[in-house]
Tab-separated table of C-alpha atoms in Angstrom:
chain	number	residue	atom	x	y	z
U	180	MET	CA	90.618	84.378	-42.370
U	181	ALA	CA	94.109	85.642	-41.497
U	182	ASN	CA	94.437	89.390	-40.995
U	183	GLU	CA	97.184	89.586	-43.621
U	184	LEU	CA	94.997	88.087	-46.370
U	185	LEU	CA	91.989	90.091	-45.266
U	186	TRP	CA	94.118	93.254	-45.377
U	187	ILE	CA	95.100	92.627	-49.024
U	188	LEU	CA	91.489	91.907	-50.011
U	189	PHE	CA	90.360	95.019	-48.135
U	190	ALA	CA	92.908	97.128	-50.021
U	191	ILE	CA	91.765	95.797	-53.399
U	192	LEU	CA	88.135	96.391	-52.409
U	193	ASN	CA	88.812	100.014	-51.446
U	194	PHE	CA	90.715	100.799	-54.635
U	195	ALA	CA	88.118	99.039	-56.804
U	196	LEU	CA	85.240	100.943	-55.173
U	197	LEU	CA	87.091	104.227	-55.691
U	198	LEU	CA	87.473	103.481	-59.409
U	199	LEU	CA	83.813	102.477	-59.608
U	200	MET	CA	82.809	105.844	-58.142
U	201	TYR	CA	85.063	107.567	-60.675
U	202	ARG	CA	83.681	105.508	-63.561
U	203	MET	CA	80.075	106.195	-62.586
U	204	PHE	CA	80.224	109.830	-61.487
U	205	GLY	CA	83.491	111.276	-62.837
U	206	LYS	CA	85.398	113.744	-60.691
U	207	ALA	CA	82.284	114.345	-58.573
U	208	GLY	CA	82.569	110.713	-57.484
U	209	LEU	CA	86.129	111.357	-56.333
U	210	PHE	CA	85.033	114.418	-54.349
U	211	VAL	CA	82.402	112.319	-52.574
U	212	TRP	CA	84.902	109.513	-51.998
U	213	ILE	CA	87.471	111.865	-50.448
U	214	GLY	CA	84.969	113.360	-48.003
U	215	MET	CA	83.558	109.967	-47.080
U	216	SER	CA	86.858	108.111	-46.727
U	217	THR	CA	88.433	110.895	-44.668
U	218	VAL	CA	85.675	110.482	-42.080
U	219	ILE	CA	85.614	106.663	-42.237
U	220	ALA	CA	89.401	106.373	-41.889
U	221	ASN	CA	89.338	108.426	-38.699
U	222	ILE	CA	86.810	105.972	-37.233
U	223	GLN	CA	88.646	102.867	-38.443
U	224	VAL	CA	91.902	104.063	-36.893
U	225	LEU	CA	90.482	103.322	-33.437
U	226	LYS	CA	90.662	99.573	-34.128
U	227	THR	CA	94.015	97.858	-33.604
U	228	VAL	CA	95.007	94.579	-35.255
U	229	GLU	CA	98.083	92.373	-35.461
U	230	MET	CA	99.718	91.599	-38.804
U	231	LEU	CA	103.069	89.901	-39.376
U	232	GLY	CA	103.773	90.206	-35.660
U	233	LEU	CA	103.238	93.973	-35.692
U	234	VAL	CA	100.462	95.865	-33.943
U	235	ALA	CA	98.838	98.324	-36.316
U	236	THR	CA	95.702	100.418	-36.578
U	237	LEU	CA	93.141	100.159	-39.321
U	238	GLY	CA	92.288	103.192	-41.417
U	239	ASN	CA	95.568	103.332	-43.319
U	240	ILE	CA	94.099	101.713	-46.425
U	241	THR	CA	90.982	103.875	-46.571
U	242	TYR	CA	93.039	106.969	-45.764
U	243	GLY	CA	95.529	105.982	-48.454
U	244	THR	CA	92.778	106.040	-51.065
U	245	VAL	CA	92.420	109.781	-50.405
U	246	PHE	CA	95.938	110.283	-51.757
U	247	LEU	CA	95.116	108.119	-54.771
U	248	ALA	CA	91.947	110.130	-55.414
U	249	THR	CA	93.784	113.474	-55.301
U	250	ASP	CA	96.487	112.056	-57.594
U	251	ILE	CA	93.797	110.988	-60.087
U	252	LEU	CA	92.266	114.461	-59.947
U	253	ASN	CA	95.694	116.045	-60.363
U	254	GLU	CA	96.555	113.789	-63.302
U	255	ASN	CA	93.246	113.856	-65.163
U	256	HIS	CA	91.605	117.132	-64.151
U	257	GLY	CA	94.339	119.491	-62.940
U	258	LYS	CA	95.889	120.808	-59.753
U	259	LYS	CA	93.012	123.210	-59.041
U	260	GLU	CA	90.511	120.365	-58.760
U	261	ALA	CA	92.898	118.371	-56.555
U	262	LYS	CA	93.279	121.313	-54.148
U	263	LYS	CA	89.504	121.752	-54.039
U	264	ALA	CA	89.179	118.084	-53.084
U	265	VAL	CA	91.689	118.527	-50.249
U	266	TRP	CA	89.518	121.192	-48.629
U	267	MET	CA	86.361	119.147	-49.183
U	268	GLY	CA	87.950	116.285	-47.275
U	269	PHE	CA	89.101	118.578	-44.479
U	270	SER	CA	85.654	120.204	-44.238
U	271	SER	CA	83.982	116.787	-44.013
U	272	LEU	CA	86.243	115.763	-41.119
U	273	LEU	CA	85.813	119.092	-39.303
U	274	ILE	CA	82.019	119.108	-39.658
U	275	MET	CA	81.752	115.495	-38.478
U	276	THR	CA	83.862	116.327	-35.418
U	277	ILE	CA	81.775	119.387	-34.500
U	278	VAL	CA	78.390	117.758	-35.103
U	279	MET	CA	79.233	114.646	-33.070
U	280	GLN	CA	80.306	116.765	-30.090
U	281	PHE	CA	76.766	118.132	-29.958
U	282	VAL	CA	75.303	114.642	-30.345
U	283	LEU	CA	77.283	113.434	-27.324
U	284	ARG	CA	76.048	116.321	-25.180
U	285	PHE	CA	72.414	115.140	-25.363
U	286	THR	CA	71.331	113.247	-22.234
U	287	PRO	CA	70.566	109.685	-23.357
U	288	HIS	CA	67.283	107.955	-22.581
U	289	ALA	CA	67.300	105.333	-19.833
U	290	ASP	CA	66.931	102.591	-22.474
U	291	ASP	CA	69.657	103.981	-24.731
U	292	PHE	CA	72.456	101.541	-25.545
U	293	ALA	CA	74.590	103.609	-27.952
U	294	GLN	CA	75.921	106.485	-25.834
U	295	GLY	CA	78.941	104.620	-24.492
U	296	ALA	CA	79.944	103.336	-27.911
U	297	LEU	CA	79.520	106.794	-29.467
U	298	GLU	CA	81.636	108.347	-26.717
U	299	THR	CA	84.383	105.781	-27.381
U	300	ILE	CA	84.433	106.631	-31.074
U	301	PHE	CA	83.645	110.336	-31.202
U	302	GLU	CA	84.663	111.807	-27.836
U	303	LEU	CA	87.009	114.642	-28.717
U	304	ILE	CA	90.646	114.038	-27.798
U	305	PRO	CA	92.194	117.435	-28.618
U	306	ASN	CA	95.714	116.331	-29.511
U	307	ILE	CA	94.476	113.516	-31.768
U	308	ALA	CA	91.866	115.719	-33.469
U	309	ILE	CA	94.351	118.549	-34.066
U	310	GLY	CA	97.055	116.141	-35.192
U	311	SER	CA	94.721	114.394	-37.606
U	312	MET	CA	93.385	117.565	-39.233
U	313	LEU	CA	96.730	119.339	-39.463
U	314	ALA	CA	98.454	116.239	-40.853
U	315	TYR	CA	95.703	115.840	-43.448
U	316	VAL	CA	95.835	119.398	-44.798
U	317	VAL	CA	99.628	119.688	-44.872
U	318	SER	CA	100.316	116.251	-46.357
U	319	GLN	CA	97.575	116.529	-48.976
U	320	TYR	CA	98.781	119.924	-50.160
U	321	ILE	CA	102.342	118.621	-50.330
U	322	ASP	CA	101.111	115.588	-52.274
U	323	VAL	CA	99.366	117.811	-54.836
U	324	TRP	CA	102.399	120.119	-55.102
U	325	ILE	CA	104.977	117.332	-55.502
U	326	TYR	CA	102.790	115.503	-58.024
U	327	GLY	CA	102.522	118.680	-60.107
U	328	LYS	CA	106.274	119.290	-59.982
U	329	ILE	CA	107.125	115.721	-61.006
U	330	LYS	CA	104.577	115.917	-63.816
U	331	GLN	CA	106.282	119.052	-65.131
U	332	LEU	CA	109.660	117.301	-65.109
U	333	LEU	CA	108.392	113.906	-66.336
U	334	PRO	CA	105.151	114.518	-68.279
U	335	SER	CA	105.147	111.230	-70.210
U	336	ASN	CA	102.603	108.593	-69.204
U	337	LYS	CA	105.400	106.065	-68.788
U	338	TYR	CA	106.469	108.035	-65.714
U	339	LEU	CA	103.008	107.932	-64.160
U	340	TRP	CA	104.207	105.469	-61.511
U	341	ILE	CA	106.984	107.869	-60.482
U	342	ARG	CA	104.545	110.744	-60.100
U	343	ASN	CA	102.181	108.622	-58.043
U	344	ASN	CA	104.676	106.877	-55.776
U	345	GLY	CA	107.042	109.832	-55.424
U	346	SER	CA	104.347	112.282	-54.299
U	347	THR	CA	102.368	109.862	-52.139
U	348	MET	CA	105.258	108.202	-50.313
U	349	ILE	CA	106.824	111.554	-49.386
U	350	SER	CA	103.543	113.153	-48.344
U	351	GLN	CA	102.496	110.050	-46.393
U	352	PHE	CA	105.713	110.231	-44.373
U	353	ILE	CA	105.028	113.889	-43.588
U	354	ASP	CA	101.452	112.984	-42.646
U	355	THR	CA	102.665	110.257	-40.286
U	356	LEU	CA	105.352	112.455	-38.747
U	357	ILE	CA	102.965	115.348	-38.055
U	358	PHE	CA	100.217	113.128	-36.635
U	359	CYS	CA	102.484	111.066	-34.393
U	360	SER	CA	104.318	114.171	-33.167
U	361	ILE	CA	101.117	115.945	-32.122
U	362	ALA	CA	98.865	113.029	-31.138
U	363	PHE	CA	101.467	111.090	-29.151
U	364	TYR	CA	103.660	113.942	-27.935
U	365	ASP	CA	104.790	113.257	-24.380
U	366	VAL	CA	102.530	110.158	-24.278
U	367	HIS	CA	105.017	107.393	-25.117
U	368	GLU	CA	108.679	106.775	-24.469
U	369	TRP	CA	110.984	107.641	-27.388
U	370	ASN	CA	111.466	104.017	-28.487
U	371	THR	CA	107.727	103.333	-28.434
U	372	TRP	CA	106.967	106.541	-30.318
U	373	LEU	CA	109.579	105.690	-32.943
U	374	SER	CA	108.118	102.196	-33.321
U	375	ILE	CA	104.619	103.611	-33.877
U	376	LEU	CA	105.983	106.065	-36.441
U	377	PHE	CA	107.924	103.367	-38.279
U	378	THR	CA	105.187	100.713	-38.424
U	379	THR	CA	102.503	103.233	-39.392
U	380	TYR	CA	104.585	104.574	-42.254
U	381	ILE	CA	105.584	101.120	-43.501
U	382	ILE	CA	101.917	100.189	-43.820
U	383	LYS	CA	101.162	103.454	-45.645
U	384	PHE	CA	104.199	102.849	-47.880
U	385	VAL	CA	102.824	99.449	-48.907
U	386	VAL	CA	99.382	100.946	-49.569
U	387	SER	CA	101.006	103.609	-51.773
U	388	ALA	CA	102.750	100.939	-53.829
U	389	LEU	CA	99.573	98.876	-54.168
U	390	ASP	CA	97.524	101.763	-55.543
U	391	THR	CA	99.759	102.340	-58.606
U	392	PRO	CA	97.917	99.957	-60.993
U	393	PHE	CA	94.645	101.651	-60.087
U	394	LEU	CA	96.001	105.049	-61.140
U	395	TYR	CA	96.806	103.566	-64.552
U	396	LEU	CA	93.258	102.202	-64.742
U	397	ALA	CA	91.894	105.649	-63.836
U	398	LYS	CA	93.924	107.102	-66.694
U	399	LYS	CA	92.164	104.711	-69.081
U	400	ILE	CA	88.764	105.490	-67.584
U	401	LYS	CA	89.090	109.240	-68.235
U	402	PRO	CA	88.258	109.138	-71.992
U	403	ARG	CA	85.104	107.134	-71.253
U	404	ILE	CA	84.022	109.698	-68.666
U	405	GLU	CA	84.632	112.566	-71.095
U	406	HIS	CA	82.701	110.678	-73.794
U	407	LYS	CA	79.683	110.338	-71.497
């Protein structure tokens, strides 16, 4: 199957699973999803693929669902719950990073086959770890803040798509800028760095646009959750 088609199916799968968690467990399901997807996205990002002639990393779709989840919380349950979710996601990523550093320090058995693979995935690269965590906290807080401001100006449900896309597309650019600046500082030539920044954001931009229908579905799910 072509990467492009698989990418679209993967996006739909991620958004559908997020809504399923919300439908089954309410806002608690979104909290779990945010913590889980924050960790998973930082593992997926290690895999590179080619789509439409561009080299890109995976993880952008799963990471993009975090922004959708915080927007759903902001829309249906308030800014306070969305901010709480941001810190739950950050804590999940930080704890995973710390715990896996200890795991890697254990001397493997002679018959062990996983140490090398675990080192590839979880070995701490300071600039990438710092860039990832800082980008997450800053961009997520900006997303929550912008969403709240737009909702104050345009509270009607017919402007839901503006609140979602406006907050996510701006915050995703900030996320990409912070991460690329810290993680790839003094690593690539200017043209290469700019190309990475551009392609990464374009992919996140597309993911942000794709998640809009799912926010509308989450809006319809809310009364059913409250009824339960």
